[in-house]
mmCIF file of C-alpha atoms and ligand atoms in Angstrom:
data_model
loop_
_atom_site.group_PDB
_atom_site.id
_atom_site.type_symbol
_atom_site.label_atom_id
_atom_site.label_comp_id
_atom_site.label_asym_id
_atom_site.label_seq_id
_atom_site.Cartn_x
_atom_site.Cartn_y
_atom_site.Cartn_z
ATOM 1 C CA MET A 1013 94.470 105.761 112.642
ATOM 2 C CA ALA A 1014 92.746 107.733 110.107
ATOM 3 C CA SER A 1015 89.429 106.005 110.428
ATOM 4 C CA GLY A 1016 89.582 106.003 113.995
ATOM 5 C CA LEU A 1017 90.289 109.664 113.947
ATOM 6 C CA ALA A 1018 87.534 110.093 111.159
ATOM 7 C CA HIS A 1019 85.020 108.764 113.671
ATOM 8 C CA GLU A 1020 86.459 110.938 116.758
ATOM 9 C CA LEU A 1021 86.113 113.964 114.848
ATOM 10 C CA ASN A 1022 82.946 113.735 113.062
ATOM 11 C CA GLN A 1023 80.919 114.448 116.248
ATOM 12 C CA PRO A 1024 82.407 117.782 117.336
ATOM 13 C CA LEU A 1025 81.979 119.027 113.843
ATOM 14 C CA SER A 1026 78.451 118.176 113.503
ATOM 15 C CA ALA A 1027 77.828 120.002 117.068
ATOM 16 C CA ILE A 1028 80.021 123.215 115.565
ATOM 17 C CA SER A 1029 77.645 123.099 112.892
ATOM 18 C CA THR A 1030 74.287 122.694 114.754
ATOM 19 C CA TYR A 1031 75.503 125.421 117.183
ATOM 20 C CA CYS A 1032 75.777 127.906 114.372
ATOM 21 C CA GLN A 1033 72.917 126.964 113.163
ATOM 22 C CA ALA A 1034 71.743 127.785 116.165
ATOM 23 C CA GLY A 1035 72.982 131.053 116.521
ATOM 24 C CA LEU A 1036 71.706 131.914 113.216
ATOM 25 C CA ARG A 1037 67.981 131.105 114.169
ATOM 26 C CA ILE A 1038 68.201 133.730 117.595
ATOM 27 C CA VAL A 1039 70.044 136.209 115.334
ATOM 28 C CA ASP A 1040 67.035 135.807 112.698
ATOM 29 C CA THR A 1041 64.526 136.921 115.465
ATOM 30 C CA PHE A 1042 66.742 139.922 116.211
ATOM 31 C CA ASP A 1043 64.916 143.123 114.507
ATOM 32 C CA ASP A 1044 68.013 144.770 113.769
ATOM 33 C CA LYS A 1045 70.695 141.813 111.951
ATOM 34 C CA PRO A 1046 74.411 142.296 113.323
ATOM 35 C CA GLU A 1047 75.262 141.371 109.666
ATOM 36 C CA LYS A 1048 78.993 140.734 110.739
ATOM 37 C CA LEU A 1049 77.940 138.345 113.492
ATOM 38 C CA VAL A 1050 75.539 136.441 110.417
ATOM 39 C CA HIS A 1051 78.586 136.283 108.022
ATOM 40 C CA ALA A 1052 81.136 134.762 110.895
ATOM 41 C CA LEU A 1053 78.111 132.055 111.979
ATOM 42 C CA GLU A 1054 77.448 131.334 108.237
ATOM 43 C CA HIS A 1055 81.173 131.055 107.094
ATOM 44 C CA ALA A 1056 82.066 128.989 110.412
ATOM 45 C CA SER A 1057 78.976 126.661 109.503
ATOM 46 C CA ILE A 1058 80.256 125.930 105.988
ATOM 47 C CA GLN A 1059 83.631 125.153 106.923
ATOM 48 C CA SER A 1060 82.426 122.956 109.539
ATOM 49 C CA GLN A 1061 80.600 121.058 106.764
ATOM 50 C CA ARG A 1062 83.603 121.262 104.830
ATOM 51 C CA ALA A 1063 85.725 119.721 107.448
ATOM 52 C CA GLY A 1064 82.951 117.427 107.935
ATOM 53 C CA GLU A 1065 83.029 116.162 103.948
ATOM 54 C CA ILE A 1066 87.011 116.030 104.037
ATOM 55 C CA ILE A 1067 86.468 113.281 106.622
ATOM 56 C CA ARG A 1068 83.557 111.338 104.950
ATOM 57 C CA ARG A 1069 85.817 111.333 101.973
ATOM 58 C CA MET A 1070 88.589 109.797 104.038
ATOM 59 C CA ARG A 1071 86.513 107.539 105.780
ATOM 60 C CA ARG A 1072 84.730 106.188 102.090
ATOM 61 C CA PHE A 1073 88.574 105.452 101.285
ATOM 62 C CA THR A 1074 90.175 103.692 104.332
ATOM 63 C CA GLY A 1075 86.934 102.925 106.149
ATOM 64 C CA LYS A 1076 86.917 99.036 105.214
ATOM 65 C CA GLY A 1077 88.419 98.141 107.975
ATOM 66 C CA ALA A 1078 91.587 95.953 107.999
ATOM 67 C CA VAL A 1079 93.448 94.913 104.803
ATOM 68 C CA ARG A 1080 92.298 92.140 103.463
ATOM 69 C CA ARG A 1081 94.355 91.114 100.317
ATOM 70 C CA LYS A 1082 93.577 87.750 98.312
ATOM 71 C CA PRO A 1083 94.016 87.134 94.334
ATOM 72 C CA VAL A 1084 92.342 89.879 92.402
ATOM 73 C CA ASN A 1085 91.595 89.637 88.736
ATOM 74 C CA ILE A 1086 92.561 93.346 88.049
ATOM 75 C CA ASN A 1087 91.181 93.349 84.381
ATOM 76 C CA GLN A 1088 87.960 92.308 85.848
ATOM 77 C CA VAL A 1089 88.160 95.239 88.715
ATOM 78 C CA ILE A 1090 88.514 97.645 85.805
ATOM 79 C CA LYS A 1091 85.428 96.378 84.090
ATOM 80 C CA ASN A 1092 83.923 96.611 87.692
ATOM 81 C CA VAL A 1093 84.635 99.904 87.970
ATOM 82 C CA LEU A 1094 83.745 101.349 84.618
ATOM 83 C CA GLY A 1095 80.710 99.591 84.690
ATOM 84 C CA PHE A 1096 80.250 102.119 88.073
ATOM 85 C CA ILE A 1097 80.563 105.186 85.328
ATOM 86 C CA GLU A 1098 79.555 103.883 82.536
ATOM 87 C CA THR A 1099 76.596 106.411 82.234
ATOM 88 C CA GLU A 1100 78.663 109.697 83.288
ATOM 89 C CA LEU A 1101 80.955 108.658 80.702
ATOM 90 C CA ASN A 1102 78.162 108.073 77.663
ATOM 91 C CA ARG A 1103 76.411 111.556 79.239
ATOM 92 C CA LYS A 1104 79.633 113.623 79.287
ATOM 93 C CA GLN A 1105 80.537 112.012 75.555
ATOM 94 C CA ILE A 1106 83.647 110.444 76.656
ATOM 95 C CA LYS A 1107 85.200 107.714 74.335
ATOM 96 C CA LEU A 1108 86.540 104.511 76.231
ATOM 97 C CA GLU A 1109 89.527 102.882 74.842
ATOM 98 C CA LEU A 1110 90.254 99.871 76.897
ATOM 99 C CA GLU A 1111 93.526 97.694 76.250
ATOM 100 C CA LEU A 1112 93.447 94.898 78.785
ATOM 101 C CA ALA A 1113 96.178 92.140 78.619
ATOM 102 C CA GLU A 1114 94.805 88.905 78.445
ATOM 103 C CA GLU A 1115 96.097 86.088 80.818
ATOM 104 C CA LEU A 1116 97.366 88.528 83.374
ATOM 105 C CA PRO A 1117 98.096 86.494 86.900
ATOM 106 C CA ALA A 1118 96.068 88.021 90.080
ATOM 107 C CA ALA A 1119 97.291 90.794 91.551
ATOM 108 C CA ILE A 1120 97.500 90.411 95.300
ATOM 109 C CA ALA A 1121 95.649 93.069 96.849
ATOM 110 C CA ASP A 1122 92.320 94.309 98.881
ATOM 111 C CA GLU A 1123 90.114 94.866 95.586
ATOM 112 C CA ILE A 1124 88.191 97.641 97.623
ATOM 113 C CA GLN A 1125 90.872 99.734 97.977
ATOM 114 C CA ILE A 1126 92.534 98.948 94.523
ATOM 115 C CA GLU A 1127 88.675 99.710 93.167
ATOM 116 C CA GLN A 1128 89.132 103.139 94.876
ATOM 117 C CA VAL A 1129 92.459 104.039 93.225
ATOM 118 C CA ILE A 1130 91.124 103.357 89.847
ATOM 119 C CA LEU A 1131 87.938 105.379 90.676
ATOM 120 C CA ASN A 1132 89.490 108.176 91.396
ATOM 121 C CA LEU A 1133 91.836 108.180 88.776
ATOM 122 C CA LEU A 1134 88.852 108.019 86.464
ATOM 123 C CA HIS A 1135 86.676 110.674 88.212
ATOM 124 C CA ASN A 1136 89.550 113.126 88.054
ATOM 125 C CA ALA A 1137 90.485 112.354 84.002
ATOM 126 C CA ILE A 1138 86.454 112.760 83.838
ATOM 127 C CA GLU A 1139 86.847 116.147 85.675
ATOM 128 C CA ALA A 1140 89.723 117.138 83.713
ATOM 129 C CA MET A 1141 88.139 116.260 80.271
ATOM 130 C CA PHE A 1142 84.745 118.080 81.077
ATOM 131 C CA SER A 1143 86.964 121.406 82.227
ATOM 132 C CA THR A 1144 87.302 121.892 78.211
ATOM 133 C CA SER A 1145 85.317 122.161 75.766
ATOM 134 C CA ASP A 1146 87.025 120.266 73.725
ATOM 135 C CA ASN A 1147 84.798 117.766 71.627
ATOM 136 C CA MET A 1148 86.938 115.163 71.603
ATOM 137 C CA ARG A 1149 87.545 113.352 75.134
ATOM 138 C CA LEU A 1150 89.138 110.322 74.893
ATOM 139 C CA LEU A 1151 90.033 107.872 77.947
ATOM 140 C CA ARG A 1152 91.988 105.159 77.602
ATOM 141 C CA VAL A 1153 92.181 102.351 80.515
ATOM 142 C CA SER A 1154 95.149 99.523 80.165
ATOM 143 C CA SER A 1155 96.679 97.166 81.788
ATOM 144 C CA ARG A 1156 99.469 95.267 81.396
ATOM 145 C CA ARG A 1157 102.580 93.076 82.925
ATOM 146 C CA SER A 1158 105.491 95.542 83.616
ATOM 147 C CA ALA A 1159 107.844 92.894 85.462
ATOM 148 C CA ALA A 1160 107.983 89.457 86.275
ATOM 149 C CA ASP A 1161 105.361 90.120 89.302
ATOM 150 C CA THR A 1162 104.049 93.348 88.580
ATOM 151 C CA LEU A 1163 100.836 94.560 87.017
ATOM 152 C CA GLN A 1164 100.836 98.134 85.442
ATOM 153 C CA VAL A 1165 97.374 99.948 84.922
ATOM 154 C CA THR A 1166 97.644 103.128 82.780
ATOM 155 C CA VAL A 1167 94.671 105.638 82.569
ATOM 156 C CA LYS A 1168 94.846 108.569 79.880
ATOM 157 C CA ASP A 1169 92.895 111.322 79.132
ATOM 158 C CA SER A 1170 92.645 114.200 76.850
ATOM 159 C CA GLY A 1171 92.028 116.816 78.905
ATOM 160 C CA PRO A 1172 94.192 119.671 79.544
ATOM 161 C CA GLY A 1173 97.102 118.571 81.293
ATOM 162 C CA MET A 1174 98.781 120.275 83.719
ATOM 163 C CA ASP A 1175 102.168 122.065 83.917
ATOM 164 C CA ALA A 1176 105.452 120.837 85.830
ATOM 165 C CA ALA A 1177 104.882 122.862 88.586
ATOM 166 C CA THR A 1178 101.344 121.491 89.542
ATOM 167 C CA LEU A 1179 102.274 118.137 88.705
ATOM 168 C CA ASP A 1180 105.129 118.629 91.586
ATOM 169 C CA ARG A 1181 102.207 118.944 93.672
ATOM 170 C CA ILE A 1182 99.438 116.673 92.786
ATOM 171 C CA PHE A 1183 99.685 114.216 95.299
ATOM 172 C CA ASP A 1184 100.343 116.782 97.939
ATOM 173 C CA THR A 1185 97.619 116.366 100.831
ATOM 174 C CA PHE A 1186 94.892 118.837 99.902
ATOM 175 C CA PHE A 1187 96.923 119.852 96.931
ATOM 176 C CA THR A 1188 93.934 120.960 94.527
ATOM 177 C CA THR A 1189 93.183 123.512 91.392
ATOM 178 C CA ARG A 1190 89.295 122.193 91.790
ATOM 179 C CA LYS A 1191 86.714 125.161 92.703
ATOM 180 C CA ASN A 1192 85.101 122.235 94.714
ATOM 181 C CA GLY A 1193 88.251 119.897 95.480
ATOM 182 C CA MET A 1194 89.460 118.656 98.463
ATOM 183 C CA GLY A 1195 92.845 117.534 97.133
ATOM 184 C CA LEU A 1196 92.604 114.253 99.332
ATOM 185 C CA GLY A 1197 92.211 111.686 95.980
ATOM 186 C CA LEU A 1198 95.425 111.582 94.644
ATOM 187 C CA ALA A 1199 96.978 111.803 98.458
ATOM 188 C CA ILE A 1200 95.058 108.662 99.683
ATOM 189 C CA SER A 1201 95.534 106.656 96.144
ATOM 190 C CA ARG A 1202 99.429 107.520 96.573
ATOM 191 C CA SER A 1203 99.126 105.873 99.966
ATOM 192 C CA ILE A 1204 96.947 102.323 98.620
ATOM 193 C CA VAL A 1205 99.327 102.057 96.284
ATOM 194 C CA GLU A 1206 102.397 101.902 98.729
ATOM 195 C CA ALA A 1207 100.992 100.073 101.031
ATOM 196 C CA HIS A 1208 100.471 97.536 98.404
ATOM 197 C CA GLY A 1209 103.968 97.643 97.698
ATOM 198 C CA GLY A 1210 103.537 99.267 94.472
ATOM 199 C CA LYS A 1211 104.113 102.785 92.506
ATOM 200 C CA LEU A 1212 101.577 105.537 91.631
ATOM 201 C CA TRP A 1213 103.009 108.299 89.347
ATOM 202 C CA ALA A 1214 102.179 110.957 86.802
ATOM 203 C CA GLU A 1215 103.106 112.226 83.446
ATOM 204 C CA SER A 1216 101.602 115.581 81.579
ATOM 205 C CA THR A 1217 103.080 118.477 79.564
ATOM 206 C CA ALA A 1218 99.861 121.185 79.786
ATOM 207 C CA GLY A 1219 97.935 121.286 76.542
ATOM 208 C CA SER A 1220 98.134 117.431 75.982
ATOM 209 C CA GLY A 1221 96.246 115.417 78.655
ATOM 210 C CA ALA A 1222 97.431 113.572 81.559
ATOM 211 C CA THR A 1223 98.492 109.866 81.975
ATOM 212 C CA PHE A 1224 98.611 107.884 85.451
ATOM 213 C CA HIS A 1225 100.276 105.029 86.263
ATOM 214 C CA PHE A 1226 100.420 102.306 89.063
ATOM 215 C CA THR A 1227 101.459 99.356 89.609
ATOM 216 C CA VAL A 1228 100.282 96.269 91.620
ATOM 217 C CA SER A 1229 102.023 92.946 92.967
ATOM 218 C CA THR A 1230 101.229 89.498 91.906
ATOM 219 C CA THR A 1231 102.815 88.296 94.908
ATOM 220 C CA ALA A 1232 102.482 88.652 98.521
ATOM 221 C CA THR A 1233 104.549 91.936 100.242
HETATM 222 P P1 ADP B 365 90.770 116.794 93.642
HETATM 223 O O1 ADP B 365 90.259 116.017 93.004
HETATM 224 O O2 ADP B 365 89.931 117.105 95.107
HETATM 225 O O3 ADP B 365 91.516 118.301 93.344
HETATM 226 P P2 ADP B 365 92.829 114.939 93.782
HETATM 227 O O4 ADP B 365 94.328 114.969 94.400
HETATM 228 O O5 ADP B 365 92.510 113.828 93.276
HETATM 229 O O6 ADP B 365 91.996 116.174 94.354
HETATM 230 O O7 ADP B 365 93.898 115.921 92.468
HETATM 231 C C1 ADP B 365 94.716 117.096 92.743
HETATM 232 C C2 ADP B 365 94.612 117.799 91.828
HETATM 233 O O8 ADP B 365 95.918 116.683 90.442
HETATM 234 C C3 ADP B 365 93.808 118.381 91.011
HETATM 235 O O9 ADP B 365 93.159 119.253 91.697
HETATM 236 C C4 ADP B 365 94.153 118.734 89.439
HETATM 237 O O10 ADP B 365 94.816 120.102 89.542
HETATM 238 C C5 ADP B 365 95.417 118.018 89.164
HETATM 239 N N1 ADP B 365 94.636 116.371 88.516
HETATM 240 C C6 ADP B 365 94.441 115.131 89.367
HETATM 241 N N2 ADP B 365 94.408 114.659 88.118
HETATM 242 C C7 ADP B 365 93.990 115.332 86.912
HETATM 243 C C8 ADP B 365 94.096 115.084 85.652
HETATM 244 N N3 ADP B 365 93.691 113.809 84.998
HETATM 245 N N4 ADP B 365 94.119 116.404 84.585
HETATM 246 C C9 ADP B 365 94.795 117.368 84.878
HETATM 247 N N5 ADP B 365 94.869 117.398 86.466
HETATM 248 C C10 ADP B 365 94.674 116.521 87.481
#
């Protein structure tokens, strides 16, 4: 449904943006420009682009069609995702500690979706650490077997962490504390994990980093 909705909304949103731009061009030909109208058109255009960006992000998460679950090597997925962001970690001087348990059974999951969840957690961790001037930026990623049929992935950062009130809301749709944030990443990640029969949660205290955990089953749910 999300994917269909995103598809349907994309076109009218582009049209709004195009009409605003056209309006701005017309106003631009006036000798005496009505500033309030220019301001309104500019902001309508910015907001429609913002809505478009929200939808594009949503589609990136959900747009891969039907969920395809198969046995997945979770450690390999973690390594793949770390491969995507390796240069970013180096550039931002983030030290990576990897603690992957050996000989884990395969998870039964949609690999692309789990990849998106891990990537989102890593991006959040990087952003959080980059927001502080602290030189010691440490990212720890681990995997382990947390129950007979459950694997647990943990992403821990040395960023500023969160106070209890923030921690309470981070999984709410559109909750963000970031200037250019959308507040969708964690909400969507949690729904992906829960659709797989797992759990996604966070632990943090202000000033001492944040830790996110999610579980995924090794049996079909
Ligand atoms: P966005 O990244 O667009 O803000 P998310 O849903 O991914 O959306 O995150 C919601 C909020 O959760 C962030 O704005 C931030 O306040 C908080 N958050 C997420 N990850 C971390 C983290 N690793 N450290 C501190 N705060 C975090």
